C-alpha positions as CSV (number, residue, x, y, z in Angstrom):
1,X,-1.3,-40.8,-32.7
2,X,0.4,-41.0,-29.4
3,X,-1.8,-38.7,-26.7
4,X,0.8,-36.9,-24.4
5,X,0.3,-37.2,-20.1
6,X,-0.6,-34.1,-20.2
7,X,-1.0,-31.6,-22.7
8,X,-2.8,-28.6,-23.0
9,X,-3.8,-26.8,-20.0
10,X,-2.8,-29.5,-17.6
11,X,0.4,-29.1,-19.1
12,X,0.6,-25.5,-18.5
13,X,-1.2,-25.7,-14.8
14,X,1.5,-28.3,-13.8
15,X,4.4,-26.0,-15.2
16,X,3.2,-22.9,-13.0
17,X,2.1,-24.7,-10.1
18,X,5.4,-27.0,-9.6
19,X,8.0,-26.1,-6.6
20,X,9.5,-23.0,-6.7
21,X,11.4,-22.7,-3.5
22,X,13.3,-26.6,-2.4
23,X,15.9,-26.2,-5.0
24,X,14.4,-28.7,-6.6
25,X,14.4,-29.2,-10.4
26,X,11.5,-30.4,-12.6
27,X,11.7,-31.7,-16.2
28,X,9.1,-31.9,-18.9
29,X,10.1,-34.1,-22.7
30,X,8.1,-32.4,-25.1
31,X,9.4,-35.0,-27.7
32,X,12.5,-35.4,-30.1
33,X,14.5,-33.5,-28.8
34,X,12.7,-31.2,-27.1
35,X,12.7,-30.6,-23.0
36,X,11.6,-27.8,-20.9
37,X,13.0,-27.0,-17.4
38,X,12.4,-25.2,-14.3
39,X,14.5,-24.3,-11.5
40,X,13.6,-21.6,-8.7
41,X,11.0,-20.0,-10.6
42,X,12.9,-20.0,-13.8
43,X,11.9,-21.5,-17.5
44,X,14.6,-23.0,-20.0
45,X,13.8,-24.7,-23.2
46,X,15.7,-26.9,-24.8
47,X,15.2,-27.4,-28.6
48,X,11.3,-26.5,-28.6
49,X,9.6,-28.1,-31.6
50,X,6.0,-27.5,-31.0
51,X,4.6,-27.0,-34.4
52,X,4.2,-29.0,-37.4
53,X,6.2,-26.6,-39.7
54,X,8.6,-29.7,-40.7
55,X,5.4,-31.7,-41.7
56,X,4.4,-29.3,-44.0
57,X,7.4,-28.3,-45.5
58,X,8.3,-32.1,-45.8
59,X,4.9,-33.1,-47.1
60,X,4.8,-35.5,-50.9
61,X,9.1,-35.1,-50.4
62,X,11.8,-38.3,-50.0
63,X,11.9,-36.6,-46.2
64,X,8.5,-36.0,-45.7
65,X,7.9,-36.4,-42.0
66,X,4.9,-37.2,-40.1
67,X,3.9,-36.5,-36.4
68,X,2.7,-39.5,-34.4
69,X,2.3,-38.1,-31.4
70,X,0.0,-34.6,-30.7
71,X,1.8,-31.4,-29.6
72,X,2.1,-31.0,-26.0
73,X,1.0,-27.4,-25.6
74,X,0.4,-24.2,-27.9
75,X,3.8,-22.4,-27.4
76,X,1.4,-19.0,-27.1
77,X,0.3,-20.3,-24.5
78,X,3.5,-21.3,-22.6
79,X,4.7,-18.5,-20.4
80,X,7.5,-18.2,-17.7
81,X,10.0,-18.9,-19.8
82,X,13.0,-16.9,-19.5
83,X,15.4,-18.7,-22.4
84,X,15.6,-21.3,-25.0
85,X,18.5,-23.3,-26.4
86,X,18.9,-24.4,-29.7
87,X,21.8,-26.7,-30.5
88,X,21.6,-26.3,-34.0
89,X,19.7,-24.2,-36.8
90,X,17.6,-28.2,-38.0
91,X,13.8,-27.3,-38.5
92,X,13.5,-29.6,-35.4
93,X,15.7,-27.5,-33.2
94,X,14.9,-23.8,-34.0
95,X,11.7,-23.5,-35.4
96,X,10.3,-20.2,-36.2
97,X,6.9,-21.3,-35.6
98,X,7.6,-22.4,-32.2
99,X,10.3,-19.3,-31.2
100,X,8.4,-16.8,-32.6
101,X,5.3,-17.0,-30.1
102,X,7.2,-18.1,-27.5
103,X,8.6,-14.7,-27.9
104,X,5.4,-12.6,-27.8
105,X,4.3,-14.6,-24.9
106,X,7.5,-14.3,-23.4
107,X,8.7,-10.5,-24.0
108,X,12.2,-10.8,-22.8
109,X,13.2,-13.9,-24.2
110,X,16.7,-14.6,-25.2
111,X,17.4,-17.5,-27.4
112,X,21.7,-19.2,-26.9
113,X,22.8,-20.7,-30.3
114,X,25.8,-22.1,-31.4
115,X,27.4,-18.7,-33.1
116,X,28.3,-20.1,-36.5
117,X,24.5,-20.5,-37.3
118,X,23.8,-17.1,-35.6
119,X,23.2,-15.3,-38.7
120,X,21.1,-18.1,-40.3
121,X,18.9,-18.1,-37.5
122,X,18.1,-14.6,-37.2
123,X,17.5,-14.7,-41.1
124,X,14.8,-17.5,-40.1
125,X,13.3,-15.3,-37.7
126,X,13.1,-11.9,-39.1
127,X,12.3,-8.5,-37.3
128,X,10.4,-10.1,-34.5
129,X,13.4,-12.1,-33.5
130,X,14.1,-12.8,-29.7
131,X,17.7,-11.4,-28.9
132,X,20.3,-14.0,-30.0
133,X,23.0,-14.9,-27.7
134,X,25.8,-16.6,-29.5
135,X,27.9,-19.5,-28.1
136,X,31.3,-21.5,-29.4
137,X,32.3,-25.1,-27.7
138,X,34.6,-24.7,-25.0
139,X,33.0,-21.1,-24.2
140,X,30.5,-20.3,-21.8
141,X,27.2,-17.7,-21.8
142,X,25.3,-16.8,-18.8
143,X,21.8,-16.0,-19.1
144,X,19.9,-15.6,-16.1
145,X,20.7,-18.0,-13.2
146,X,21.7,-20.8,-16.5
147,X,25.9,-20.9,-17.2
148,X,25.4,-22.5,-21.3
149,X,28.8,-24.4,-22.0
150,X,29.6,-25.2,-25.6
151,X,30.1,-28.6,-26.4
152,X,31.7,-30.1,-29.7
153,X,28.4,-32.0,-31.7
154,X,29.5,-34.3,-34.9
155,X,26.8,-34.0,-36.9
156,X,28.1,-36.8,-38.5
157,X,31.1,-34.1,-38.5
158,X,32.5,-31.0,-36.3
159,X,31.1,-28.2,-38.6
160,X,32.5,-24.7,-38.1
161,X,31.8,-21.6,-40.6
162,X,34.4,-19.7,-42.1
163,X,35.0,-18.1,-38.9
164,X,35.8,-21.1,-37.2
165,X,32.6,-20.1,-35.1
166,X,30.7,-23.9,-34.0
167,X,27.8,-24.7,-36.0
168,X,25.9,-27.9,-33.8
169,X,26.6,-28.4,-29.9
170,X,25.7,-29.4,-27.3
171,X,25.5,-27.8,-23.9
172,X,26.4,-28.4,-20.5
173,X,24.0,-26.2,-18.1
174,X,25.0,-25.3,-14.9
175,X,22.6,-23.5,-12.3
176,X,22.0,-23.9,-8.3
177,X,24.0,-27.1,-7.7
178,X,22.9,-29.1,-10.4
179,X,24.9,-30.0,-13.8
180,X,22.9,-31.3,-16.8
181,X,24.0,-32.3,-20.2
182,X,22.0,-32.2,-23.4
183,X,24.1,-33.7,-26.1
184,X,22.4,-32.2,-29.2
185,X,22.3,-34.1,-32.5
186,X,25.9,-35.9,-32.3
187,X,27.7,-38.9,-33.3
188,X,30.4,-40.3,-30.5
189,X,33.2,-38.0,-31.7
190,X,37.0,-38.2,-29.9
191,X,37.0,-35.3,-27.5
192,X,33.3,-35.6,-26.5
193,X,34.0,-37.7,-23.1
194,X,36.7,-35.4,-22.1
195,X,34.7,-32.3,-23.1
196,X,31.7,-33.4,-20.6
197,X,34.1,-34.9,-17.7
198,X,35.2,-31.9,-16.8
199,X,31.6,-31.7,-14.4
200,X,29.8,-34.0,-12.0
201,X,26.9,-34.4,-14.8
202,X,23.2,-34.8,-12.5
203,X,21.5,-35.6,-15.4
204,X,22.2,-36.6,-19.4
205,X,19.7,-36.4,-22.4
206,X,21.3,-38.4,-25.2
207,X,19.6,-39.4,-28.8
208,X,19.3,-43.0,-29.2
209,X,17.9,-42.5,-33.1
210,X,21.4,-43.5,-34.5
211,X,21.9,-46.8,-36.5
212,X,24.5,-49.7,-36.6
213,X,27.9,-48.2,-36.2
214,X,28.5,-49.3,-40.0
215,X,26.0,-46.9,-41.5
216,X,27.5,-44.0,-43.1
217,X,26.6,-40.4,-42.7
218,X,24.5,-40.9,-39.1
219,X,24.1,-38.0,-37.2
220,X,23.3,-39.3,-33.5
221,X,24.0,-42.1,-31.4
222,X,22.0,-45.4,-30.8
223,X,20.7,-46.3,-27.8
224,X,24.2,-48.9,-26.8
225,X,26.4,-45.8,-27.4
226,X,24.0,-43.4,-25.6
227,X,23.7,-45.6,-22.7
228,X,27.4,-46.4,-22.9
229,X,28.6,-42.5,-23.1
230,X,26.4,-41.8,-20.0
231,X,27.7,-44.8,-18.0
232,X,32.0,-43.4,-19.7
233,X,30.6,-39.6,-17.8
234,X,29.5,-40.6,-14.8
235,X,26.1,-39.5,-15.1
236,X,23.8,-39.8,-12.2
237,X,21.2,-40.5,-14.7
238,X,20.5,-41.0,-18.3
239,X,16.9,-39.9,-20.3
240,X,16.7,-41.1,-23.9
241,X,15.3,-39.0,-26.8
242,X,15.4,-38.4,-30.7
243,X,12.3,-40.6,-30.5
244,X,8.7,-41.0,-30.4
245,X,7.9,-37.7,-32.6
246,X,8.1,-38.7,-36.1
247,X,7.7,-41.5,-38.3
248,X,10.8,-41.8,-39.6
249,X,14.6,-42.3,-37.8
250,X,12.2,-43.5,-34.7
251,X,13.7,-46.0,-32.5
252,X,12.3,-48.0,-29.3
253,X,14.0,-47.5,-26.3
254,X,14.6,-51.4,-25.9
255,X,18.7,-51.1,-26.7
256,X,18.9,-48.2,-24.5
257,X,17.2,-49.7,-21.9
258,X,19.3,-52.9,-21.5
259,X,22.3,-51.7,-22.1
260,X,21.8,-49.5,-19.1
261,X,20.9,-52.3,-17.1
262,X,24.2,-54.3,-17.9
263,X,26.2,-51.3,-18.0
264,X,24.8,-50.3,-14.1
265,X,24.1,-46.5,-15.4
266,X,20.8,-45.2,-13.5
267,X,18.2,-44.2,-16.5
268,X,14.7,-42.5,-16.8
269,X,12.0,-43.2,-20.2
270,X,9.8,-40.4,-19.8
271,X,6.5,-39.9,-21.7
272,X,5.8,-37.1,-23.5
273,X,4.1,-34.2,-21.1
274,X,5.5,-36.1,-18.3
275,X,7.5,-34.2,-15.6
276,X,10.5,-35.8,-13.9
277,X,11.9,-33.6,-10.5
278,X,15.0,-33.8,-8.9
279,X,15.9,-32.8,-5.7
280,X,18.6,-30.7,-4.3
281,X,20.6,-33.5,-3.6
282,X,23.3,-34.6,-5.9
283,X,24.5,-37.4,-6.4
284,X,27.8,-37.5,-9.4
285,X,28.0,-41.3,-9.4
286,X,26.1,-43.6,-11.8
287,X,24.9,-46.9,-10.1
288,X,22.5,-49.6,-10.4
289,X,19.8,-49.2,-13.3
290,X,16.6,-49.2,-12.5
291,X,13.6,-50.0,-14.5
292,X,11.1,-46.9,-15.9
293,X,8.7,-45.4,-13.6
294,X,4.7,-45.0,-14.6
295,X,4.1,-41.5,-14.5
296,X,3.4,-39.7,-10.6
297,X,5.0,-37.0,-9.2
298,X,8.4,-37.6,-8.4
299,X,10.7,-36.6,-6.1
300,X,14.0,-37.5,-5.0
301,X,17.1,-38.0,-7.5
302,X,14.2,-39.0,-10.1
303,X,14.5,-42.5,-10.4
């Protein structure tokens, strides 16, 4: 079982106690998927999975999945946080077990989902439901001091619902000076380069859990195409994930990693619990790749 930095209520302590007032931004990977922000005071999650619903409802099935690595914190416990993104309706993404205390110990919560699986998820969350704010690709929602742009996921496909509404995305969030992209479950679809381009992209979180190009019916990049697509949008730095939660679809970071270095595109492995800041400074062009950092607390562009 893989023991997070910090978990718990060092977890929690470092969340309230890190900078409120440089401008600076601070990142925690909570696994998978998973990542929780804060900017000026404010809390964002990004596809929280902090239970072990998927375990369970997997458990003696072809699917079953297995966590290796302990939950990060009790998301009771985890206050401050003023929204939460999910990029699709997957257990892994919006998961009652997780949203659902986050939203008692977060009373005015709002939760931005793509809108074609609006209605699904508020059927998976019932009466206690945190208000859902609904989101297509190439529209934007505002929710607090966080601008949520839709961004076209293939997941292997472009899904829509009868509607035409988006079903899977990913988001482009824009708040202070700082632009960061989180790409969702997504192949490397046609418009997906052109879709992100249109910002100066700080900071990219991009699955590597993909296989071989040839496979059929993936659903996410592998770590070449992940470090390639960051290097093809210019972003000032690349964070892998889709990894290092369950024990299946889980990848090392090795193809990521030196592909980054021969492609010269900046990148960051974080450990689970571990926080990554960035400062106030931007910086919209990818250069020379350096190596992971050991855990400390960073400052700076993060890498």
């Amino acid at each position: 079982m893989i023991i997070p930095v910090q978990k718990g209520e060092e977890f929690l302590t470092d969340f309230r106690e890190a900078d409120k007032v440089s401008g600076a931004i601070h990142i925690w990977w909570l696994g998978q998927s998973g990542f929780l922000v804060k900017w000026a005071g404010h809390g964002l999650l990004i596809d929280p999975y902090l239970s072990d619903s998927l375990s369970r409802s997997t458990e003696g099935t072809p699917e079953e999945l297995n966590r290796i690595s302990e939950r990060v914190v009790d998301p009771l416990l985890l206050t401050g946080i003023d929204v939460v993104v999910c990029s699709s309706t997957d257990p892994d993404r919006l998961d009652p077990e997780t949203l659902l205390p986050l939203r008692t110990a977060n009373p005015a919560l709002k939760v931005v989902v793509p809108a074609g699986c609006a209605g699904e998820a508020d059927a998976l969350l019932g009466a206690a439901a945190p208000p859902l704010v609904p989101v297509n690709a190439g529209t934007y929602v505002k929710s607090g001091p966080f601008d949520f742009h839709g961004i076209n996921a293939a997941n292997p496909k472009i899904r829509h619902d009868e509607r035409g509404n988006s079903k899977d995305l990913g988001f482009v969030i824009l708040f202070g000076p700082f632009a960061i992209f989180h790409s969702g479950a997504t192949v490397w679809h046609t418009h997906l380069v052109k879709e992100v381009r249109r910002w100066s992209v700080n900071l990219a979180f991009l699955p590597i859990n993909g296989v071989d190009g040839n496979t059929p019916n993936r659903v996410s990049m592998n770590g070449f195409e992940a470090a390639a697509f960051a290097k093809a949008v210019s972003a000032s730095l690349a964070v892998p994930c889709h990894y290092g939660l369950f024990d299946r679809h889980n990848p090392t970071t090795d193809e990521f990693s030196s592909c980054c270095e021969r492609l010269g595109q900046r990148y960051r492995l974080l450990k689970i619990g571990q926080r990554l800041t960035m400062g106030p400074i931007t910086d919209p062009s990818a250069g020379k790749a350096l190596p992971s950092e050991p855990y400390s607390s960073d400052w700076g562009l993060g890498y």
